[in-house]
Coordinates of C-alpha atoms and ligand atoms in Angstrom, one line a residue:
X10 CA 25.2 12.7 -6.7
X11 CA 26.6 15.9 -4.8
X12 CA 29.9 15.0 -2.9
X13 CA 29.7 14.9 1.1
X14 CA 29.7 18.4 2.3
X15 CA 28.4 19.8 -1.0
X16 CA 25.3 22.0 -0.7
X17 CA 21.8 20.0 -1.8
X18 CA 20.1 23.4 -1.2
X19 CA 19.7 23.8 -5.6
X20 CA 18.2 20.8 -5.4
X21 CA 15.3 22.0 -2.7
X22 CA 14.9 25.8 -4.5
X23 CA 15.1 24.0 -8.7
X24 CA 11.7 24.5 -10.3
X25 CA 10.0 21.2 -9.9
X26 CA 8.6 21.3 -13.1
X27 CA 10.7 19.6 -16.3
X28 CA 7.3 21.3 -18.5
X29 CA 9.5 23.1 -20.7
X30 CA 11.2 20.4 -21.9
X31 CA 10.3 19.4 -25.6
X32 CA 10.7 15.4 -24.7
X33 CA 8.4 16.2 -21.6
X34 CA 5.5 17.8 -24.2
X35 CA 6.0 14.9 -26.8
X36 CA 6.2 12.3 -23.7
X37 CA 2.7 13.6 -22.1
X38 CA 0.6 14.1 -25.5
X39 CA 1.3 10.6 -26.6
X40 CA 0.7 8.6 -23.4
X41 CA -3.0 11.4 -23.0
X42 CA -3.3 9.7 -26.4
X43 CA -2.9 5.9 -25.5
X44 CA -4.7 6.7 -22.0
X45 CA -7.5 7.8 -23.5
X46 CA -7.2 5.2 -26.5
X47 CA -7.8 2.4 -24.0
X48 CA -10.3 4.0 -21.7
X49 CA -12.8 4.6 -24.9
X50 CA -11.7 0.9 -26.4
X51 CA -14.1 -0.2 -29.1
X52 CA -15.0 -3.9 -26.8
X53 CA -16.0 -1.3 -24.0
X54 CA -13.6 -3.6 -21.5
X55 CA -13.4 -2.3 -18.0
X56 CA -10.3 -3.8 -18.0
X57 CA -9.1 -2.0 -20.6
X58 CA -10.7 1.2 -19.3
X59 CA -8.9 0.7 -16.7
X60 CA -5.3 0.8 -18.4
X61 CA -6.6 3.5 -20.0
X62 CA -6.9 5.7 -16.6
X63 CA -4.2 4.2 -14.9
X64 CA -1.9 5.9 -17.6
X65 CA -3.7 8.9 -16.9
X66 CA -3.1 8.5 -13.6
X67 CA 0.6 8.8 -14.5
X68 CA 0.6 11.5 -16.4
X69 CA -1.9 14.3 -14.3
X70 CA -0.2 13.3 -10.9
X71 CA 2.9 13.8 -13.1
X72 CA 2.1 17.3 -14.1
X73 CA 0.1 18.2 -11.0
X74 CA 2.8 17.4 -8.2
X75 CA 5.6 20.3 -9.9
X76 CA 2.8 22.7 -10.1
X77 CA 1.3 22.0 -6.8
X78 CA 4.4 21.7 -4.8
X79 CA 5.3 25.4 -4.3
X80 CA 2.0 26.0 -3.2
X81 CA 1.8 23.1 -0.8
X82 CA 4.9 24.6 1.2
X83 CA 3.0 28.1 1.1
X84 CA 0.3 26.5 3.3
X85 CA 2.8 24.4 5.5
X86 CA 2.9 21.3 4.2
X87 CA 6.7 20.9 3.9
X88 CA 9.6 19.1 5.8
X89 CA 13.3 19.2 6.2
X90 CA 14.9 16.4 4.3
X91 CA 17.1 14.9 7.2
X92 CA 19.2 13.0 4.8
X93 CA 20.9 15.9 3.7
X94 CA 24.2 17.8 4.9
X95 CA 21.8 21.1 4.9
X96 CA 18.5 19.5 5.2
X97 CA 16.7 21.3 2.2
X98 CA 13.1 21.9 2.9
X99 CA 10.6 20.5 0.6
X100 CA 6.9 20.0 -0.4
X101 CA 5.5 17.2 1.7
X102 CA 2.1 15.6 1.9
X103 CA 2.5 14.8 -2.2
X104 CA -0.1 11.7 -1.0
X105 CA -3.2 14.5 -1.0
X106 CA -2.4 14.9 -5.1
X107 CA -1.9 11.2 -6.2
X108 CA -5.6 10.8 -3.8
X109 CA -7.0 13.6 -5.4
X110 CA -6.1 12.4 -9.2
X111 CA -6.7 8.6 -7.7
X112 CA -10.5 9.4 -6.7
X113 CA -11.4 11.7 -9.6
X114 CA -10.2 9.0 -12.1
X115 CA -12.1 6.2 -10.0
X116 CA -15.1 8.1 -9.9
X117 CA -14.7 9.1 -13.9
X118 CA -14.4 5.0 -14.0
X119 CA -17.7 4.2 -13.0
X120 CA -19.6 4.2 -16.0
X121 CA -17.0 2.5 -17.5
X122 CA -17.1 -0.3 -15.1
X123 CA -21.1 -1.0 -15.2
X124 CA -21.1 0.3 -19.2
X125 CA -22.7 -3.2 -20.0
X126 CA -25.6 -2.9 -17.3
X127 CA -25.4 1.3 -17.8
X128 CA -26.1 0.9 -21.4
X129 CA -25.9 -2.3 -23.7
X130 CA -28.2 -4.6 -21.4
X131 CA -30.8 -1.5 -20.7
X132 CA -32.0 1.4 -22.7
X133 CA -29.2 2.6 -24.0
X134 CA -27.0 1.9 -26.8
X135 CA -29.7 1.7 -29.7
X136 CA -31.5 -1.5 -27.8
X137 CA -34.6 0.3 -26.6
X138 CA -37.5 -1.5 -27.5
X139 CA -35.6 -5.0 -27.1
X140 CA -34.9 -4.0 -23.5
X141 CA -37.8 -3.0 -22.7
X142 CA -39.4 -6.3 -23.4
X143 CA -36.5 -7.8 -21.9
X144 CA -37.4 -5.6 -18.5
X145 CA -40.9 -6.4 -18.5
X146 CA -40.4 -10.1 -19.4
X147 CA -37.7 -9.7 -15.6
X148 CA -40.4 -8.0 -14.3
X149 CA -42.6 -10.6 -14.6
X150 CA -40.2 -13.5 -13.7
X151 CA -39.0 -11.1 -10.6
X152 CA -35.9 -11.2 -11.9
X153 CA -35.4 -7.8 -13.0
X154 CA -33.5 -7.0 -9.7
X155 CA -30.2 -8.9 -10.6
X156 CA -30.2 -6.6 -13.9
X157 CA -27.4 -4.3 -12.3
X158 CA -25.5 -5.7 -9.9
X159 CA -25.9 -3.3 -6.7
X160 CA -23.5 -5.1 -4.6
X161 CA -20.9 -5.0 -6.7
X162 CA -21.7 -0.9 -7.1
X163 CA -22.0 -0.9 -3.5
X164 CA -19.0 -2.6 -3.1
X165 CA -16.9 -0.5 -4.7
X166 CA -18.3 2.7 -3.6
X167 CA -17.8 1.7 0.2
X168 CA -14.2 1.3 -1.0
X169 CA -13.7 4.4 -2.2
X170 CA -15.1 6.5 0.9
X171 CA -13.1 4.5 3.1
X172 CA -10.2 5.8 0.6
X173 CA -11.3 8.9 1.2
X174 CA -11.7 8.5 5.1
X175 CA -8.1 7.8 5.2
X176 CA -6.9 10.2 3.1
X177 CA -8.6 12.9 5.1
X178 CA -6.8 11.3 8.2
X179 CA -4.4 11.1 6.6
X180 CA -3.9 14.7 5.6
X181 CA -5.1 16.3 9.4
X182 CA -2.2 13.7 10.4
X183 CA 0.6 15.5 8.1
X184 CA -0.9 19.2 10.0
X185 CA -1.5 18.1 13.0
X186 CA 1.7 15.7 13.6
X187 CA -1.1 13.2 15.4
X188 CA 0.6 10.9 18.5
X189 CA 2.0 8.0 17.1
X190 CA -0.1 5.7 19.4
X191 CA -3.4 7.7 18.3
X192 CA -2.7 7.3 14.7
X193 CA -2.5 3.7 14.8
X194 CA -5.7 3.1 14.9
X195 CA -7.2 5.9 12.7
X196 CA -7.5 3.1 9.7
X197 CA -10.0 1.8 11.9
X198 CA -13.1 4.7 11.0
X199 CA -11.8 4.5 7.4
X200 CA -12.5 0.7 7.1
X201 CA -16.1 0.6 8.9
X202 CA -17.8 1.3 5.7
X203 CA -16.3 -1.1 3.4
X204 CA -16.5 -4.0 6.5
X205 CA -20.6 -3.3 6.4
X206 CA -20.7 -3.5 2.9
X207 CA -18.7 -6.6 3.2
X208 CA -21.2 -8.3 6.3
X209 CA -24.3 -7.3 4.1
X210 CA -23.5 -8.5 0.6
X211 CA -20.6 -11.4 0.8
X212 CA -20.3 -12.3 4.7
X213 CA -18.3 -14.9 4.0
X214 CA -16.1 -15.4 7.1
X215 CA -14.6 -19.2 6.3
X216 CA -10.6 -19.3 5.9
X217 CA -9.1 -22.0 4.3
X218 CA -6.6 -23.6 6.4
X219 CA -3.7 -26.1 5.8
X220 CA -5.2 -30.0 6.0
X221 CA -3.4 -30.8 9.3
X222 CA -4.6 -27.6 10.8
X223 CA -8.6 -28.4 10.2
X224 CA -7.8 -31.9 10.9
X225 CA -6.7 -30.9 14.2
X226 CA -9.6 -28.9 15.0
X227 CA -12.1 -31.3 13.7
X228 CA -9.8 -34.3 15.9
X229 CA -12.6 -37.7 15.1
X230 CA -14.3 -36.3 11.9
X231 CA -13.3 -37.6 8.5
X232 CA -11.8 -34.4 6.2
X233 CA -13.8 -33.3 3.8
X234 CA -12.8 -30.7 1.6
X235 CA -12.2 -27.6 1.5
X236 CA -10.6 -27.2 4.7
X237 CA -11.8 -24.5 6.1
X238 CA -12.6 -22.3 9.5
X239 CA -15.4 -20.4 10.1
X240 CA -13.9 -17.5 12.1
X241 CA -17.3 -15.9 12.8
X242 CA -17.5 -12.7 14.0
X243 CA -13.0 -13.1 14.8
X244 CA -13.6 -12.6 10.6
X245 CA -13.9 -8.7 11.6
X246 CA -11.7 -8.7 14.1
X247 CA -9.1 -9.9 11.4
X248 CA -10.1 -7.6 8.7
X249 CA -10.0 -5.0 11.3
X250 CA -6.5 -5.9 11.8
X251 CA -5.4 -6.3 8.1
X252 CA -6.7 -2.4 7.7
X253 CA -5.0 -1.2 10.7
X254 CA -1.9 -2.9 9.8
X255 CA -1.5 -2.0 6.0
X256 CA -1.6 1.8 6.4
X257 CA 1.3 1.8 9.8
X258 CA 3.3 -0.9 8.2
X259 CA 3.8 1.1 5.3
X260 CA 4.4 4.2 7.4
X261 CA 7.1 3.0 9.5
X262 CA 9.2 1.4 6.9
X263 CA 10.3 5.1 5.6
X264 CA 12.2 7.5 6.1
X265 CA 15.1 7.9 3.4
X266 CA 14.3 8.9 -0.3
X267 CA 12.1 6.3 -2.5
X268 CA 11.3 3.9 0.1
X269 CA 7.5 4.8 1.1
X270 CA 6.7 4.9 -2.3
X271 CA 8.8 2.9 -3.6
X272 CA 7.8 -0.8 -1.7
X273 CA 4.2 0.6 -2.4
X274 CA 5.1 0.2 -6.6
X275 CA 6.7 -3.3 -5.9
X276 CA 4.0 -4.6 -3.8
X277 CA 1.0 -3.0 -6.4
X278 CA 3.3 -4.7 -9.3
X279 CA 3.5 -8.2 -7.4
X280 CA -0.4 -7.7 -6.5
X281 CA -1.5 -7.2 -10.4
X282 CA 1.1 -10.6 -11.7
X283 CA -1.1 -12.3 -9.1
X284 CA -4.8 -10.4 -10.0
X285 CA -3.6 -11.9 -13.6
X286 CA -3.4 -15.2 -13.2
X287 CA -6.6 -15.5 -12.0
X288 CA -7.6 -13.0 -14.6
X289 CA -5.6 -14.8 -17.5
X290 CA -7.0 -17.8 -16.3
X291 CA -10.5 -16.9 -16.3
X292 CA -10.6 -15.2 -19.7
X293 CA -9.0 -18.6 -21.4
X294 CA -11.3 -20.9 -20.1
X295 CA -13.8 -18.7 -20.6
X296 CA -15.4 -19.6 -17.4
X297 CA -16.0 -17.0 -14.7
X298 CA -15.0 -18.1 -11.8
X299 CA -15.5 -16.1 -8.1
X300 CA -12.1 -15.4 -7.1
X301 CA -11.5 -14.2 -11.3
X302 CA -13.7 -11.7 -10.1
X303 CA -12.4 -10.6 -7.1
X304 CA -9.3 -10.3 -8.7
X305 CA -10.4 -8.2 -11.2
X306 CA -11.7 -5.8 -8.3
X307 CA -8.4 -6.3 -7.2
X308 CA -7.0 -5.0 -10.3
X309 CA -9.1 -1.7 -10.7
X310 CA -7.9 0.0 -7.7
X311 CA -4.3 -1.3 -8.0
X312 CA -3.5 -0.1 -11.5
X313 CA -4.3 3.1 -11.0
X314 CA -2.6 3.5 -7.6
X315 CA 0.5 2.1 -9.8
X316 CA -0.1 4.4 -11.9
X317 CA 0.1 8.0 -9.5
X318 CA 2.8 6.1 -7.4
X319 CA 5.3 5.8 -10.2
X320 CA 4.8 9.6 -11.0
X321 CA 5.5 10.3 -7.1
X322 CA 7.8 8.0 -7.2
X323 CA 10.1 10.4 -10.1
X324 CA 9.8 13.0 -7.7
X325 CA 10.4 11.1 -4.2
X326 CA 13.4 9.3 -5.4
X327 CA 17.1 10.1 -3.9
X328 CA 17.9 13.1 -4.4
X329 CA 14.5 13.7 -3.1
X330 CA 12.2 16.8 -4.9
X331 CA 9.1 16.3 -2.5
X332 CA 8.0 14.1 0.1
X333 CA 5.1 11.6 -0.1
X334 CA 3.4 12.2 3.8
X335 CA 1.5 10.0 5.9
X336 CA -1.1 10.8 3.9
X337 CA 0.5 8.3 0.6
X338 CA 0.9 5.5 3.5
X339 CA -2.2 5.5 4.5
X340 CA -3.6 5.6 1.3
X341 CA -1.4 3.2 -0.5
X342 CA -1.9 0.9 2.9
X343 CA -5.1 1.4 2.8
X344 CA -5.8 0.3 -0.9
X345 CA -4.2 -2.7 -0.3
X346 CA -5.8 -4.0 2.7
X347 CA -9.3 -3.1 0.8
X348 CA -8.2 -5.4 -1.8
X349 CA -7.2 -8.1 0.2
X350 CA -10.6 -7.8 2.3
X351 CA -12.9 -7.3 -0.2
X352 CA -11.0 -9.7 -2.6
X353 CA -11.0 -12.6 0.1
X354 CA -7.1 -13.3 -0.1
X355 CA -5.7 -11.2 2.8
X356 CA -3.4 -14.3 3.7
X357 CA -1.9 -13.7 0.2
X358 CA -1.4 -9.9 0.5
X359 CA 0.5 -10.5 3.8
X360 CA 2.4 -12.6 2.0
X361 CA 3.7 -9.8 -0.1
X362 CA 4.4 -7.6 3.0
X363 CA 6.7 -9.8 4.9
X364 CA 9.2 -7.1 4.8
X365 CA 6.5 -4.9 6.4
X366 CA 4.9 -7.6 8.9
X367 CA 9.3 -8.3 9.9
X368 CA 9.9 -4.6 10.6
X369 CA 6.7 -4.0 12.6
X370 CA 7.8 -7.0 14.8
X371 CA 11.2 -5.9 15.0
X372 CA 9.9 -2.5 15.8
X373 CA 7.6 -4.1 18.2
X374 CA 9.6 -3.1 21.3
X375 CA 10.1 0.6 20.3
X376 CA 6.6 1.0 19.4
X377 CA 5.3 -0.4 22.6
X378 CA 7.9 1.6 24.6
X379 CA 9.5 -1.4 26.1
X380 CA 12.6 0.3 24.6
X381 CA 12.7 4.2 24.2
X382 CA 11.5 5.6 21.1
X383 CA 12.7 9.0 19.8
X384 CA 10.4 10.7 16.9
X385 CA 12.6 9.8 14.1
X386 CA 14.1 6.3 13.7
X387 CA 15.3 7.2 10.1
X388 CA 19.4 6.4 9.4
X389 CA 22.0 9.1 10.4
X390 CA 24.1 10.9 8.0
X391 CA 27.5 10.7 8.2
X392 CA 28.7 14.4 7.0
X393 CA 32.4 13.3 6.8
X394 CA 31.3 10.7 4.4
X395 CA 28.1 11.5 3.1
X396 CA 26.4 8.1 3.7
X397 CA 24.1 6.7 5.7
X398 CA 24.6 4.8 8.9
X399 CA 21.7 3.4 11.4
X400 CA 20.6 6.1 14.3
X401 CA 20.6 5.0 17.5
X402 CA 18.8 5.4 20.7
X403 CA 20.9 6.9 23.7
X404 CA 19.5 5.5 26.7
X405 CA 19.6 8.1 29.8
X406 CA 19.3 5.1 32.3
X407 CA 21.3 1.9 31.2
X408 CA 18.4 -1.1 30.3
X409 CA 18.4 -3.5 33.4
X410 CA 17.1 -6.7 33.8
X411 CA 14.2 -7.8 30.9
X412 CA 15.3 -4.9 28.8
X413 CA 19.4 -5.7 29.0
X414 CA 18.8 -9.7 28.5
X415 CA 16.8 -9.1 25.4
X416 CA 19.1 -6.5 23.8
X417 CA 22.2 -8.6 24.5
X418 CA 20.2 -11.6 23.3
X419 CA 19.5 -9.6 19.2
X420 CA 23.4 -8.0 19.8
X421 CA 24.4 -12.3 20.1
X422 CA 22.9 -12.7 17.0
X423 CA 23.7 -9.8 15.0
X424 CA 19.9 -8.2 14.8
X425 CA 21.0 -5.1 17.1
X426 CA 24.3 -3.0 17.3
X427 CA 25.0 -2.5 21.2
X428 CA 27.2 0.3 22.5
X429 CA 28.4 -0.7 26.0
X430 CA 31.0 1.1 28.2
X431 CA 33.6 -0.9 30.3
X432 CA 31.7 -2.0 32.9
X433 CA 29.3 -3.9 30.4
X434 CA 26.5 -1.1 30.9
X435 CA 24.4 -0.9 27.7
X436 CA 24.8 3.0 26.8
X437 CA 22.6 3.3 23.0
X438 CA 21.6 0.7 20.1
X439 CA 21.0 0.8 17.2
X440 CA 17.1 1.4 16.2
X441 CA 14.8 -1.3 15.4
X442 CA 13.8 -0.8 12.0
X443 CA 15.1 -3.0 9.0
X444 CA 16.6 0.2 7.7
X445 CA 18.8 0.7 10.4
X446 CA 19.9 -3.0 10.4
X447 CA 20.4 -3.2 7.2
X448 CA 23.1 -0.5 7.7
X449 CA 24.3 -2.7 10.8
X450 CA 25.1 -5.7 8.3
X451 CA 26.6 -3.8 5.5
X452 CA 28.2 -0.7 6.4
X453 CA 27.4 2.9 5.6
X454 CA 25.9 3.5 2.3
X455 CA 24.5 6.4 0.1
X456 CA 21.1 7.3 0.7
X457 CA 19.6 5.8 -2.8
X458 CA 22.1 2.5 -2.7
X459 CA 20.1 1.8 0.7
X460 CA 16.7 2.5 -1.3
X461 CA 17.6 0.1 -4.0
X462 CA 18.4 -2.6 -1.5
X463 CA 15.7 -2.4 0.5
X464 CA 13.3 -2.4 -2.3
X465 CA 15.3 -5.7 -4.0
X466 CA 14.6 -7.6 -0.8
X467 CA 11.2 -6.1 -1.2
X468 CA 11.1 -7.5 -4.5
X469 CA 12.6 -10.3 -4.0
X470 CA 10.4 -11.6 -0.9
X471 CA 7.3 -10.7 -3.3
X472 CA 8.7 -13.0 -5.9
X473 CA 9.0 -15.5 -3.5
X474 CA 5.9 -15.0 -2.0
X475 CA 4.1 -15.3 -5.6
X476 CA 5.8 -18.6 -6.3
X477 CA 4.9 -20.1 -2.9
X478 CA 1.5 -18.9 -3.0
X479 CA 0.8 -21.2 -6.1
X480 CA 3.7 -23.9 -5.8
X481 CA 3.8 -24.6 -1.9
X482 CA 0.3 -23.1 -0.4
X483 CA -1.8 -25.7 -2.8
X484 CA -0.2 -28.5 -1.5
X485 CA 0.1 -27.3 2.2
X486 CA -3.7 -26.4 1.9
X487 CA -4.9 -29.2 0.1
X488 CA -6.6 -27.0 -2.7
X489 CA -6.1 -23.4 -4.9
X490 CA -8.8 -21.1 -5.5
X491 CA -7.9 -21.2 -9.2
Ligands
UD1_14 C1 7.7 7.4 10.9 C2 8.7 6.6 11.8 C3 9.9 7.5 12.1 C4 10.6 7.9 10.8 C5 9.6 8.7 10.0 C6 10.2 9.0 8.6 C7 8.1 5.0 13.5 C8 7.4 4.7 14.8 N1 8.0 6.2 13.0 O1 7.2 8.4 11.7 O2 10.8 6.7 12.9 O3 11.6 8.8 11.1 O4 8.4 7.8 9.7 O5 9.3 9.2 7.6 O6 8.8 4.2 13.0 N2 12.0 12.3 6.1 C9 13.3 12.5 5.5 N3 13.5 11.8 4.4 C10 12.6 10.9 3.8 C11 11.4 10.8 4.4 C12 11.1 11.5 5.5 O7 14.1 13.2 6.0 O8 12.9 10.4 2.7 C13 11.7 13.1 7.3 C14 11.3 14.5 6.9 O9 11.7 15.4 7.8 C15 9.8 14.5 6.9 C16 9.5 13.5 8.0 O10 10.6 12.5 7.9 O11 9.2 15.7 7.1 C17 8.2 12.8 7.9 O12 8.0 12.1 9.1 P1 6.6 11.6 9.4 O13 6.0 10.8 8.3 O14 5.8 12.7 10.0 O15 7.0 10.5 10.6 P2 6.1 9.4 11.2 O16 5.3 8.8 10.1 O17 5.4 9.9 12.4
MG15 MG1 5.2 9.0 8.0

């Protein structure tokens, strides 16, 4: 790490690319090699397939983002890092190459996915004649519609072009610098395709609630299980909500090296450990159940999101080599509410942003301008010392009334760091992110040690969440989708 006061500019002008390293040859021949080893398995295993991309997901957003970058500041796409005693500028907007290598690898996957229906259950694969029978013999018994499934292809492909509604937003967002109040709603024409795919082919719009809750809405009828709502046409409203939410949440809980990117490979890893019990589960038993299915949904567009954010996340980390840009939020975000929506468990996948869901809160009066807002909330460094403490808003004209009482009420119990002068007048606070007040509670601290704490209270509220979520929630709720 440079000292305090030490020049990070090297770091901003180094070649990004490690290519002429032998290890880095050896390193991205072998994993092409296992990459493509599992995407052409001999069981022809989606799942498998899967893996398969998911490395190469790794290893083209790997090699694209070092020979990329340079170009990517030619055009404009580039911004000061603000952690930094010279503020070094470098590539942003990395998002547009781990969405570019994301879609091309989930388009390249479709025949992989519907390979049985594609090829061993029709004409292809050697099976001809037998098929044909086997069509005409549907035909007859008007069955032959159910041969490919079209809602699942339907499904899918709705998710992917309202991936690639957000990442275009996402993009004119890192030119344009869009108002933040604007933006917030932009996942809202990303997610209108996926949300008719989801009212024509699945329409459920039942939640499962805890016992006590359905007992109290059903007050004189006896329970019978499962207990749940029927939240009609609120059911969009909710999804609506879940999109709009993901994308911003992610967003707003950045601004020092690692972090965007970083909470987005935590929450992916704790999404897949859940996708795989159901999966496990399933492929024991033998049986295959709805949700197994869902999961496995689940699964195909997390892996290989996992798999371009830990390249991006090489890159990203402290001392940082390129930026990720709206763009990655939104498109991280954005997978993970699809999964949630499409997979039926969006309870669950809040579950795993409770970090997210406490810093929008907190942020809550800042982003509704109860409480001025200046562009950047991101920590402040300390030159002298080289770390990080928590910015703060100046306030021109000393809160009154409302605004005083409720920042004197957080200062009372340590959520806010007040600055007053002598006659009790609030003059700045500290901003309401849980970056900042993280600094508040410990102290200055360098720029990656804040990283790896915020991401271990990431991790660890995911691992919490996970255990809960099949300990607590089936006794709370009176049943598990397992
Ligand atoms: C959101 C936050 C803003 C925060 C910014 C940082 C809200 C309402 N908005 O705004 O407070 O400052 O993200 O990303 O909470 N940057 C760094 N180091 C990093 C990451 C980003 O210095 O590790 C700076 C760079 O100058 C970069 C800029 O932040 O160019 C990106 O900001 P942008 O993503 O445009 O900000 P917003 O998403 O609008
Ligand atoms: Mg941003």
């Amino acid at each position: 790490m440079p000292a305090a006061g030490q020049s990070l500019e090297p770091i901003a002008k180094k070649d990004l690319s490690n290519a002429k390293s032998p290890i880095w040859h050896t390193g991205t021949v072998l994993l092409t090699s296992i990459g493509l080893g599992f995407v052409f398995n001999r069981s022809s295993d989606p799942l498998l397939s899967c893996v398969g991309f998911s490395v190469l997901a790794y290893v083209l957003t790997n090699a694209l983002i070092p020979t990329l970058g340079p170009s990517f500041i030619k055009v404009g796409f580039y911004g000061r890092d603000l952690g930094k005693n010279n503020k070094p500028l470098i590539p942003e907007t990395m998002g547009a190459v781990c969405g570019l290598v994301y879609m091309s690898l989930m388009f390249l996957f479709i025949p992989f996915l519907f390979y049985k229906y594609l090829v061993t259950e029709t004409s292809g694969a050697g099976n001809r004649d037998q098929t044909i029978d086997t069509a005409v013999h549907m035909i007859h018994t008007g069955r032959q519609l159910s041969m490919f499934p079209h809602s699942k292809l339907a499904e899918y492909l709705a998710a992917l072009l309202s991936l690639f509604s957000i990442l275009v937003l996402g993009v004119a967002d890192d030119l344009f610098d869009i108002r933040w109040r604007n933006k917030l709603f932009m996942p809202v024409l990303a997610v209108i395709p996926l949300m008719v795919v989801y009212y024509v082919d699945f329409g459920v719009t039942d939640v499962v609630v805890p016992q006590f809750v359905w007992s109290l809405l059903h007050s004189g009828t006896e329970y019978s299980p499962p207990p749940t709502v029927n939240l009609g046409i609120y059911y969009y409203a909710y999804m609506l909500a879940v999109a709009i939410f993901c994308p911003n949440s992610i967003n707003i809980l950045a601004g020092i090296n690692g972090l965007e990117v970083g909470q987005a490979v935590v929450v992916s890893v704790f999404l897949l450990l859940n996708d795989a019990i159901y999966i496990l589960r399933g492929r024991i038993s033998g049986s295959v159940h709805p949700a197994a299915e869902a999961h496995l949904l689940s699964t195909y567009f997390v892996l290989p999101l996992l798999g371009v954010s830990i390249a991006l996340l090489k890159y990203n980390w402290y001392p940082a080599r390129v930026f990720v840009g709206d763009t990655y939020c939104y498109f991280a975000g954005m997978v993970f509410a699809e999964v949630g929506i499409l997979g039926h468990f969006a309870k669950t996948l809040l579950v795993f942003l409770i970090p997210q869901v406490i810093n929008f809160i907190y942020s809550a009066p800042q982003l509704f301008k109860l409480i001025e807002c200046p562009r950047h909330r991101l920590p402040k460094l300390n030159v002298e010392t080289g770390l990080l403490e928590s910015s703060r808003v100046e306030f021109k004209i000393a809160p009154t009334g409302l605004r005083k009482n409720f920042l004197s009420v957080l200062a009372k119990i340590k959520l806010v760091d007040l600055e007053t002068d002598r006659a009790g007048k609030i003059k700045s606070c500290s901003n309401l992110t849980i970056i900042n007040l993280v600094l508040t509670w410990t102290g200055p601290l360098r720029e990656d040690k804040l990283a790896i704490v915020l991401l271990a209270i990431q991790a660890a509220s995911c691992g919490a969440g996970l255990i809960a979520r099949h300990t607590i929630a089936p006794i709370i709720f009176g049943r598990d989708n397992i």
